[in-house]
Tab-separated table of C-alpha atoms in Angstrom:
chain	number	residue	atom	x	y	z
A	1	MET	CA	10.500	-23.249	-7.859
A	2	MET	CA	8.805	-19.848	-7.628
A	3	ARG	CA	7.135	-20.792	-4.337
A	4	MET	CA	10.436	-21.964	-2.856
A	5	LEU	CA	12.046	-18.678	-3.871
A	6	TYR	CA	9.138	-16.733	-2.322
A	7	VAL	CA	9.442	-18.629	0.984
A	8	LEU	CA	13.221	-18.066	1.011
A	9	LEU	CA	12.851	-14.320	0.433
A	10	THR	CA	10.147	-14.152	3.115
A	11	ARG	CA	12.441	-15.882	5.611
A	12	LEU	CA	15.156	-13.339	4.832
A	13	LEU	CA	12.850	-10.361	5.281
A	14	VAL	CA	10.779	-11.467	8.265
A	15	PRO	CA	13.566	-11.046	10.886
A	16	TRP	CA	13.546	-7.311	10.175
A	17	VAL	CA	9.771	-7.203	10.538
A	18	ILE	CA	9.998	-9.227	13.761
A	19	ALA	CA	12.532	-6.752	15.141
A	20	HIS	CA	10.205	-3.870	14.264
A	21	ASP	CA	7.181	-5.535	15.891
A	22	ALA	CA	9.208	-6.403	18.988
A	23	TRP	CA	10.363	-2.794	19.315
A	24	GLN	CA	6.811	-1.486	18.868
A	25	GLY	CA	5.654	-3.889	21.572
A	26	PHE	CA	8.359	-2.532	23.867
A	27	LEU	CA	7.380	1.088	23.166
A	28	HIS	CA	3.604	0.691	23.156
A	29	ARG	CA	1.884	-1.249	25.879
A	30	ASP	CA	-1.232	-1.967	23.808
A	31	GLN	CA	0.895	-3.781	21.194
A	32	ARG	CA	2.424	-6.304	23.563
A	33	GLY	CA	1.561	-9.793	22.458
A	34	ARG	CA	1.427	-8.741	18.804
A	35	LEU	CA	4.714	-10.468	17.958
A	36	GLY	CA	3.596	-13.819	19.364
A	37	GLN	CA	0.338	-13.617	17.417
A	38	ARG	CA	2.156	-12.806	14.184
A	39	LEU	CA	4.203	-15.956	14.775
A	40	GLY	CA	0.930	-17.894	14.918
A	41	TYR	CA	0.493	-18.156	18.684
A	42	VAL	CA	-3.046	-16.790	18.887
A	43	GLU	CA	-5.755	-17.644	21.380
A	44	ARG	CA	-7.676	-20.772	20.452
A	45	VAL	CA	-11.190	-20.096	19.244
A	46	ARG	CA	-13.997	-20.918	21.641
A	47	GLY	CA	-16.478	-23.038	19.711
A	48	ALA	CA	-16.372	-24.880	16.405
A	49	GLY	CA	-16.800	-23.786	12.810
A	50	ALA	CA	-15.410	-20.252	13.063
A	51	ILE	CA	-15.696	-17.679	10.297
A	52	TRP	CA	-12.378	-15.860	9.924
A	53	ILE	CA	-12.457	-12.337	8.437
A	54	HIS	CA	-9.207	-10.513	7.686
A	55	ALA	CA	-9.268	-6.692	7.501
A	56	VAL	CA	-5.792	-5.219	7.234
A	57	SER	CA	-6.302	-1.749	8.778
A	58	VAL	CA	-8.831	0.813	9.984
A	59	GLY	CA	-10.681	1.305	6.697
A	60	GLU	CA	-11.162	-2.399	6.112
A	61	VAL	CA	-12.171	-2.985	9.750
A	62	GLN	CA	-14.786	-0.251	9.445
A	63	ALA	CA	-16.081	-1.856	6.243
A	64	ALA	CA	-16.065	-5.294	7.870
A	65	ALA	CA	-18.462	-4.132	10.599
A	66	ALA	CA	-21.548	-4.434	8.364
A	67	LEU	CA	-20.457	-7.907	7.214
A	68	VAL	CA	-19.797	-9.081	10.772
A	69	ARG	CA	-23.194	-7.863	11.959
A	70	ALA	CA	-24.980	-9.498	9.032
A	71	LEU	CA	-23.290	-12.840	9.739
A	72	GLN	CA	-23.999	-12.569	13.465
A	73	ARG	CA	-27.691	-11.957	12.791
A	74	ARG	CA	-27.962	-14.944	10.453
A	75	HIS	CA	-25.589	-17.323	12.270
A	76	PRO	CA	-25.496	-16.276	15.933
A	77	ALA	CA	-23.966	-19.580	17.107
A	78	LEU	CA	-20.888	-19.342	14.882
A	79	PRO	CA	-17.761	-17.730	16.380
A	80	ILE	CA	-16.204	-14.954	14.303
A	81	VAL	CA	-12.502	-14.074	14.263
A	82	VAL	CA	-11.333	-10.718	12.900
A	83	SER	CA	-7.629	-10.288	12.148
A	84	THR	CA	-5.695	-7.141	11.300
A	85	VAL	CA	-2.105	-6.189	10.476
A	86	THR	CA	-1.876	-2.651	11.849
A	87	ALA	CA	-2.153	-1.590	15.470
A	88	THR	CA	-4.675	1.127	14.606
A	89	GLY	CA	-6.779	-1.512	12.857
A	90	ALA	CA	-6.622	-3.650	15.980
A	91	GLN	CA	-7.727	-0.733	18.164
A	92	ARG	CA	-10.665	-0.025	15.864
A	93	ALA	CA	-11.685	-3.706	15.824
A	94	ARG	CA	-11.712	-3.877	19.615
A	95	ALA	CA	-13.734	-0.665	19.850
A	96	LEU	CA	-16.286	-1.795	17.248
A	97	PHE	CA	-16.788	-5.419	18.212
A	98	GLU	CA	-15.736	-5.570	21.902
A	99	ASP	CA	-16.356	-9.156	23.058
A	100	GLY	CA	-18.623	-10.010	20.131
A	101	VAL	CA	-15.726	-11.298	18.062
A	102	GLN	CA	-12.236	-12.563	18.762
A	103	HIS	CA	-9.505	-10.265	17.471
A	104	CYS	CA	-5.941	-11.264	16.576
A	105	TYR	CA	-3.098	-10.253	14.267
A	106	LEU	CA	-2.471	-11.933	10.905
A	107	PRO	CA	0.505	-14.328	11.005
A	108	TYR	CA	3.656	-13.741	9.006
A	109	ASP	CA	3.440	-15.546	5.678
A	110	LEU	CA	5.784	-18.320	6.841
A	111	PRO	CA	4.796	-22.021	6.799
A	112	GLY	CA	5.198	-22.567	10.551
A	113	ALA	CA	3.412	-19.376	11.588
A	114	VAL	CA	0.535	-20.027	9.190
A	115	ARG	CA	0.088	-23.641	10.350
A	116	ARG	CA	0.071	-22.659	14.039
A	117	PHE	CA	-2.435	-19.901	13.342
A	118	LEU	CA	-4.848	-22.151	11.433
A	119	ASP	CA	-4.514	-24.951	14.002
A	120	ARG	CA	-5.688	-22.527	16.685
A	121	ILE	CA	-8.586	-20.798	14.956
A	122	SER	CA	-9.683	-23.767	12.753
A	123	PRO	CA	-11.893	-21.714	10.407
A	124	GLN	CA	-14.529	-23.376	8.287
A	125	VAL	CA	-14.345	-20.418	5.878
A	126	THR	CA	-11.922	-17.515	5.446
A	127	VAL	CA	-12.885	-14.072	4.113
A	128	ILE	CA	-10.103	-11.656	3.158
A	129	LEU	CA	-11.243	-8.127	2.373
A	130	GLU	CA	-9.880	-5.915	-0.383
A	131	THR	CA	-6.591	-7.295	-1.783
A	132	GLU	CA	-4.296	-9.191	0.544
A	133	ILE	CA	-2.542	-11.964	-1.388
A	134	TRP	CA	-0.372	-14.176	0.811
A	135	PRO	CA	0.868	-17.216	-1.188
A	136	THR	CA	1.895	-19.371	1.790
A	137	LEU	CA	-1.373	-18.738	3.637
A	138	TYR	CA	-3.452	-19.366	0.522
A	139	ALA	CA	-1.582	-22.596	-0.204
A	140	GLU	CA	-2.143	-23.886	3.343
A	141	LEU	CA	-5.839	-23.025	3.192
A	142	GLY	CA	-6.036	-24.993	-0.066
A	143	ARG	CA	-4.143	-27.917	1.436
A	144	ARG	CA	-6.638	-28.088	4.299
A	145	GLY	CA	-9.635	-27.628	2.011
A	146	ILE	CA	-10.739	-24.417	3.755
A	147	PRO	CA	-12.836	-22.208	1.436
A	148	LEU	CA	-11.339	-18.761	0.829
A	149	VAL	CA	-13.419	-15.777	-0.277
A	150	LEU	CA	-11.727	-12.579	-1.440
A	151	GLY	CA	-14.446	-10.085	-0.561
A	152	SER	CA	-14.842	-6.556	-1.914
A	153	ALA	CA	-11.689	-7.348	-3.849
A	154	ARG	CA	-9.903	-4.805	-5.999
A	155	LEU	CA	-6.743	-4.676	-8.102
A	156	SER	CA	-5.067	-1.617	-9.563
A	157	ALA	CA	-3.476	-1.703	-13.004
A	158	ARG	CA	-0.093	-1.251	-11.309
A	159	SER	CA	-0.701	-4.294	-9.092
A	160	VAL	CA	-1.591	-6.425	-12.119
A	161	GLU	CA	1.702	-5.540	-13.782
A	162	ARG	CA	3.597	-6.350	-10.594
A	163	TYR	CA	1.853	-9.694	-10.133
A	164	ARG	CA	2.459	-10.633	-13.764
A	165	ARG	CA	6.172	-10.747	-12.997
A	166	MET	CA	5.535	-13.884	-10.935
A	167	PRO	CA	2.828	-15.626	-12.978
A	168	SER	CA	3.352	-19.193	-11.833
A	169	LEU	CA	3.211	-18.262	-8.136
A	170	LEU	CA	0.027	-16.182	-8.480
A	171	ARG	CA	-1.723	-18.563	-10.863
A	172	ASP	CA	-1.046	-21.454	-8.500
A	173	THR	CA	-2.270	-19.358	-5.568
A	174	LEU	CA	-5.523	-18.079	-7.102
A	175	SER	CA	-6.551	-20.980	-9.324
A	176	LYS	CA	-7.235	-23.371	-6.445
A	177	GLY	CA	-10.768	-24.711	-6.282
A	178	ASN	CA	-11.233	-23.317	-2.778
A	179	VAL	CA	-10.745	-19.647	-3.875
A	180	THR	CA	-13.730	-17.449	-4.795
A	181	VAL	CA	-13.423	-13.767	-5.697
A	182	GLY	CA	-16.119	-11.171	-5.035
A	183	ALA	CA	-14.747	-8.207	-7.013
A	184	GLN	CA	-15.725	-4.576	-6.462
A	185	THR	CA	-16.172	-3.804	-10.170
A	186	GLY	CA	-16.169	-5.522	-13.543
A	187	VAL	CA	-12.709	-4.080	-14.210
A	188	ASP	CA	-11.412	-5.629	-10.970
A	189	ALA	CA	-12.964	-8.968	-11.945
A	190	GLU	CA	-11.131	-8.972	-15.292
A	191	ARG	CA	-7.867	-8.098	-13.577
A	192	PHE	CA	-8.215	-11.032	-11.179
A	193	ARG	CA	-8.845	-13.353	-14.101
A	194	ALA	CA	-5.784	-11.900	-15.836
A	195	ILE	CA	-3.486	-12.893	-12.956
A	196	GLY	CA	-4.819	-16.429	-12.657
A	197	ALA	CA	-8.161	-16.533	-10.828
A	198	ALA	CA	-10.542	-19.143	-12.244
A	199	GLY	CA	-13.042	-17.229	-14.379
A	200	ALA	CA	-16.093	-19.126	-13.175
A	201	ARG	CA	-15.207	-18.390	-9.547
A	202	VAL	CA	-15.046	-14.599	-9.990
A	203	GLN	CA	-18.191	-12.532	-9.404
A	204	VAL	CA	-18.861	-8.805	-9.160
A	205	THR	CA	-20.339	-8.123	-5.714
A	206	GLY	CA	-19.539	-4.421	-5.255
A	207	ASN	CA	-17.744	-2.508	-2.521
A	208	ILE	CA	-18.921	-3.297	1.004
A	209	LYS	CA	-17.640	0.071	2.200
A	210	TYR	CA	-20.826	1.610	0.788
A	211	ASP	CA	-22.790	-0.444	3.345
A	212	LEU	CA	-21.251	1.583	6.161
A	213	GLN	CA	-23.681	2.242	8.999
A	214	ILE	CA	-22.831	4.879	11.606
A	215	PRO	CA	-24.479	4.147	14.977
A	216	GLU	CA	-27.231	6.595	15.809
A	217	ALA	CA	-25.726	7.067	19.262
A	218	GLN	CA	-22.557	8.465	17.633
A	219	VAL	CA	-24.593	10.807	15.466
A	220	GLU	CA	-26.654	12.079	18.391
A	221	ALA	CA	-23.564	12.570	20.543
A	222	GLY	CA	-21.902	14.593	17.782
A	223	ARG	CA	-24.951	16.777	17.288
A	224	ALA	CA	-25.170	17.391	21.030
A	225	LEU	CA	-21.548	18.574	21.047
A	226	ARG	CA	-22.294	20.843	18.092
A	227	GLN	CA	-25.063	22.528	20.072
A	228	ARG	CA	-22.801	22.974	23.093
A	229	TRP	CA	-20.204	24.784	20.986
A	230	GLY	CA	-22.798	27.170	19.550
A	231	ALA	CA	-25.357	26.621	16.793
A	232	GLY	CA	-24.201	29.729	14.925
A	233	ARG	CA	-20.500	28.938	15.099
A	234	PRO	CA	-19.001	27.471	11.876
A	235	VAL	CA	-17.355	24.134	12.666
A	236	TRP	CA	-15.242	22.140	10.230
A	237	ILE	CA	-13.110	19.044	10.654
A	238	ALA	CA	-9.754	17.906	9.285
A	239	GLY	CA	-9.932	14.138	9.828
A	240	SER	CA	-7.177	11.503	9.685
A	241	THR	CA	-4.428	14.037	8.998
A	242	HIS	CA	-0.783	13.191	8.333
A	243	GLU	CA	2.427	15.173	8.746
A	244	GLY	CA	2.189	18.408	6.783
A	245	GLU	CA	-1.601	18.395	6.613
A	246	GLU	CA	-2.072	19.975	10.034
A	247	GLN	CA	-0.162	23.032	8.789
A	248	ALA	CA	-2.333	23.140	5.661
A	249	ALA	CA	-5.500	22.938	7.766
A	250	LEU	CA	-4.280	25.718	10.055
A	251	ALA	CA	-3.486	27.952	7.067
A	252	ALA	CA	-6.973	27.341	5.660
A	253	HIS	CA	-8.465	28.061	9.079
A	254	VAL	CA	-6.702	31.435	9.231
A	255	LEU	CA	-8.377	32.363	5.952
A	256	LEU	CA	-11.771	31.192	7.230
A	257	ARG	CA	-11.494	33.116	10.504
A	258	GLN	CA	-10.774	36.362	8.671
A	259	ARG	CA	-14.422	36.316	7.591
A	260	HIS	CA	-15.836	34.083	10.337
A	261	PRO	CA	-13.855	34.892	13.510
A	262	THR	CA	-15.730	32.384	15.691
A	263	ALA	CA	-15.028	29.407	13.384
A	264	LEU	CA	-13.723	26.252	15.045
A	265	LEU	CA	-11.425	23.607	13.528
A	266	LEU	CA	-11.632	20.021	14.808
A	267	LEU	CA	-8.182	18.569	14.154
A	268	VAL	CA	-7.946	14.761	14.209
A	269	PRO	CA	-4.473	13.307	13.511
A	270	ARG	CA	-4.487	9.810	12.046
A	271	HIS	CA	-1.906	8.152	14.300
A	272	PRO	CA	-1.689	8.359	18.122
A	273	GLN	CA	2.111	8.511	18.071
A	274	ARG	CA	1.827	11.901	16.357
A	275	PHE	CA	-0.435	13.516	18.967
A	276	GLU	CA	2.410	15.117	20.899
A	277	GLY	CA	4.033	16.400	17.718
A	278	VAL	CA	0.771	18.010	16.616
A	279	ARG	CA	0.448	19.696	20.003
A	280	GLY	CA	3.889	21.167	19.311
A	281	VAL	CA	2.761	22.405	15.890
A	282	LEU	CA	-0.220	24.164	17.489
A	283	ARG	CA	1.878	25.742	20.243
A	284	ASN	CA	4.544	26.930	17.800
A	285	ALA	CA	1.848	28.505	15.627
A	286	GLY	CA	0.469	30.382	18.624
A	287	VAL	CA	-2.917	28.718	18.213
A	288	ARG	CA	-5.388	28.687	21.090
A	289	PHE	CA	-6.642	25.116	21.416
A	290	ALA	CA	-8.386	22.661	23.709
A	291	GLN	CA	-7.588	18.934	23.924
A	292	ARG	CA	-10.065	16.092	23.927
A	293	SER	CA	-7.740	13.880	25.998
A	294	SER	CA	-7.825	16.412	28.836
A	295	GLY	CA	-11.610	16.363	29.004
A	296	GLU	CA	-11.740	19.971	27.865
A	297	MET	CA	-14.407	21.579	25.735
A	298	PRO	CA	-13.472	24.281	23.218
A	299	GLY	CA	-14.416	27.696	24.482
A	300	ALA	CA	-15.348	30.805	22.548
A	301	GLY	CA	-11.696	31.856	22.507
A	302	ASP	CA	-10.328	28.578	21.106
A	303	ASP	CA	-9.371	28.344	17.452
A	304	VAL	CA	-8.847	24.572	17.389
A	305	PHE	CA	-10.112	21.493	19.218
A	306	LEU	CA	-7.425	18.784	19.054
A	307	VAL	CA	-9.035	15.337	19.035
A	308	ASP	CA	-6.125	13.365	20.493
A	309	THR	CA	-8.140	10.216	21.197
A	310	ILE	CA	-8.933	7.025	19.283
A	311	GLY	CA	-12.255	5.808	17.894
A	312	GLU	CA	-14.247	9.051	17.991
A	313	LEU	CA	-13.830	10.298	14.423
A	314	GLN	CA	-17.397	9.482	13.380
A	315	MET	CA	-18.834	11.391	16.332
A	316	PHE	CA	-16.797	14.471	15.457
A	317	TYR	CA	-17.756	14.239	11.780
A	318	ALA	CA	-21.355	14.376	13.018
A	319	ALA	CA	-20.506	17.564	14.932
A	320	SER	CA	-19.171	19.337	11.815
A	321	ASP	CA	-20.487	21.409	8.920
A	322	VAL	CA	-17.729	20.614	6.388
A	323	ALA	CA	-15.166	17.790	6.306
A	324	PHE	CA	-11.623	17.644	4.953
A	325	VAL	CA	-10.366	14.040	4.714
A	326	GLY	CA	-6.641	13.625	5.283
A	327	GLY	CA	-3.972	11.460	3.732
A	328	SER	CA	-4.820	13.241	0.495
A	329	LEU	CA	-2.677	16.398	0.412
A	330	VAL	CA	0.310	14.096	0.932
A	331	PRO	CA	0.868	10.918	-1.151
A	332	ILE	CA	-0.788	8.491	1.268
A	333	GLY	CA	-3.800	7.826	-0.950
A	334	GLY	CA	-6.577	9.345	1.134
A	335	HIS	CA	-8.717	7.904	3.917
A	336	SER	CA	-12.416	7.082	4.026
A	337	LEU	CA	-14.618	9.596	2.241
A	338	LEU	CA	-17.681	7.545	3.063
A	339	GLU	CA	-17.997	8.441	6.740
A	340	PRO	CA	-18.645	12.153	6.081
A	341	ALA	CA	-20.694	11.248	2.986
A	342	VAL	CA	-23.018	8.981	4.993
A	343	LEU	CA	-23.508	11.863	7.434
A	344	GLY	CA	-24.425	14.245	4.612
A	345	LEU	CA	-21.380	16.529	4.872
A	346	PRO	CA	-19.831	18.404	1.946
A	347	ILE	CA	-16.300	17.008	1.576
A	348	LEU	CA	-12.880	18.409	0.683
A	349	SER	CA	-9.897	16.258	-0.283
A	350	GLY	CA	-6.418	16.651	-1.667
A	351	PRO	CA	-5.463	15.141	-5.052
A	352	HIS	CA	-4.092	11.848	-3.653
A	353	THR	CA	-7.179	9.607	-3.595
A	354	HIS	CA	-5.740	6.382	-5.019
A	355	ASN	CA	-6.838	4.329	-1.980
A	356	GLY	CA	-10.444	4.753	-3.132
A	357	PRO	CA	-10.491	6.227	-6.643
A	358	ASP	CA	-13.964	4.921	-7.518
A	359	ILE	CA	-15.517	6.415	-4.378
A	360	ALA	CA	-13.740	9.737	-4.933
A	361	ALA	CA	-14.870	9.852	-8.575
A	362	LEU	CA	-18.476	9.065	-7.655
A	363	LEU	CA	-18.650	11.780	-4.993
A	364	GLU	CA	-16.810	14.359	-7.090
A	365	GLN	CA	-19.019	13.783	-10.134
A	366	GLY	CA	-22.079	14.133	-7.917
A	367	GLY	CA	-20.875	17.457	-6.535
A	368	ALA	CA	-20.421	16.216	-2.963
A	369	LEU	CA	-16.597	16.321	-3.080
A	370	ARG	CA	-14.154	19.020	-4.130
A	371	ILE	CA	-10.541	18.141	-4.862
A	372	VAL	CA	-8.059	20.852	-3.801
A	373	PRO	CA	-4.326	20.916	-4.617
A	374	GLY	CA	-3.082	22.716	-1.500
A	375	HIS	CA	-3.850	24.854	1.527
A	376	GLU	CA	-4.832	27.987	-0.405
A	377	ALA	CA	-7.406	26.107	-2.486
A	378	LEU	CA	-8.518	24.269	0.658
A	379	GLY	CA	-9.142	27.572	2.425
A	380	GLN	CA	-10.979	29.055	-0.541
A	381	ALA	CA	-13.255	26.016	-1.036
A	382	LEU	CA	-13.927	25.893	2.706
A	383	LEU	CA	-14.854	29.560	2.719
A	384	GLU	CA	-17.217	29.135	-0.241
A	385	TRP	CA	-19.145	26.378	1.507
A	386	VAL	CA	-19.297	28.161	4.867
A	387	ASP	CA	-20.530	31.300	3.092
A	388	ALA	CA	-23.262	29.335	1.315
A	389	PRO	CA	-24.692	26.869	3.874
A	390	ALA	CA	-27.706	25.909	1.740
A	391	GLU	CA	-25.421	24.907	-1.151
A	392	ALA	CA	-23.175	23.030	1.272
A	393	ARG	CA	-26.135	21.083	2.679
A	394	GLU	CA	-27.316	20.175	-0.829
A	395	ALA	CA	-23.806	18.958	-1.731
A	396	GLY	CA	-23.808	16.791	1.381
A	397	ALA	CA	-27.258	15.424	0.531
A	398	ARG	CA	-26.029	14.450	-2.941
A	399	GLY	CA	-23.193	12.511	-1.367
A	400	ARG	CA	-25.560	10.686	0.963
A	401	ARG	CA	-27.802	9.733	-1.967
A	402	ALA	CA	-24.819	8.479	-3.986
A	403	VAL	CA	-23.761	6.189	-1.130
A	404	ALA	CA	-27.308	4.876	-0.679
A	405	ALA	CA	-27.547	4.037	-4.385
A	406	ASN	CA	-24.469	1.815	-4.155
A	407	ARG	CA	-25.372	-0.242	-1.086
A	408	GLY	CA	-26.012	-3.991	-1.208
A	409	ALA	CA	-22.527	-5.487	-1.479
A	410	VAL	CA	-22.742	-7.015	2.013
A	411	ASP	CA	-25.841	-9.026	1.103
A	412	ARG	CA	-24.165	-10.249	-2.086
A	413	LEU	CA	-21.016	-11.202	-0.180
A	414	VAL	CA	-23.033	-13.049	2.475
A	415	GLY	CA	-24.686	-14.888	-0.402
A	416	MET	CA	-21.230	-16.098	-1.484
A	417	ILE	CA	-20.212	-17.121	2.034
A	418	GLU	CA	-23.320	-18.988	3.219
A	419	PRO	CA	-23.121	-21.923	0.755
A	420	LEU	CA	-19.616	-22.590	2.116
A	421	LEU	CA	-20.763	-22.847	5.736
A	422	VAL	CA	-21.467	-26.245	7.236
A	423	SER	CA	-23.091	-25.482	10.593
A	424	SER	CA	-22.219	-24.308	14.055
A	425	SER	CA	-21.953	-27.929	15.149
A	426	ALA	CA	-19.632	-29.001	12.325
A	427	ALA	CA	-16.165	-30.031	13.359
A	428	PRO	CA	-13.551	-27.516	12.150
A	429	ARG	CA	-11.006	-28.696	9.609
A	430	ALA	CA	-7.759	-29.688	11.279
A	431	ALA	CA	-4.319	-30.034	9.709
A	432	SER	CA	-4.678	-33.802	9.462
A	433	SER	CA	-7.819	-33.463	7.320
A	434	ALA	CA	-5.917	-32.036	4.364
A	435	PRO	CA	-6.612	-33.799	1.067
């Protein structure tokens, strides 16, 4: 009964989502074809026995990179499919993996869309990262006998309470014999058991985001840019900013330039559709700035370098002395703190870090991260680190060591996946093979 009600509600809601995706496809050329894929009409996989990895958005795609590379090294003949939900996630997947994997969008959680999708990619194992629970998809995977691994899985206390309102649906979804959970922490493992996951099929594997590897070419390119702008010039970055955070970064930068007049701010808005609006913010503030999209380099007279391009955030982190990570002064939940931590940067963040509370707590306790409530505190903390570069470098080194101490989740997750693989020559499970 609960499943029938879920499917009915999904059918009522999906037309609005379809209309949104159709409109986005009309507005944005790079999103054309997204609607058809979300209805299950994806390109058929070349080769048999695919591994399907789902990573909802940019952060999960970035985390998935280490897992994809590990599987490619160990099973080079097996095709890998990476799916996303967001357009920015899709862009990041294409930039990271190019032709090495097949990318597509996740289907709507409707029976027909899910069946078409699985018929076309025919995975021998499915890996869903973090927490994406789709009852119709999970049920169809179980019906076809396709193993499902929830990798680097996490559940907040709020999510547990929400899921407990539909116990029969979730218990039926998670208790299937084909579902295995690799939880980030022991607390997450207990929460999965509490909402119906079979206890014996839940393990603690850790968070694969700690296994992030930044290509050396990106690091070298960033350092080369840093030298071009001037070795003695303070450079800081406000990465993945949202509406309202650009103004906070500019206010902090004014405070910094009062003592360090040559300081440069690298401003990196999170979403491409906001680039033009941010240009307007800079012009209205009377800020002198250069734009990455125009091929410009910031000169001595520029206050800000606007990074209005996609896929270059890591390179510009590598070109910076201090990093502010956006989505945290506004209630988004914060974006990846690990990229600047891996690069050994001291990090600033707003109070909204609920997208990665464990990572934020680890870095803050280690002294690599400072939480600031607003632009005044942001400016003051920034100034303190720029004034004391040796202390800033030591804070960054502590963050790098904390990340290194928590690596290894990818190997543990691969250890869960490999026993479920047949071989590259095994015939993929088709709809007719369902038990």
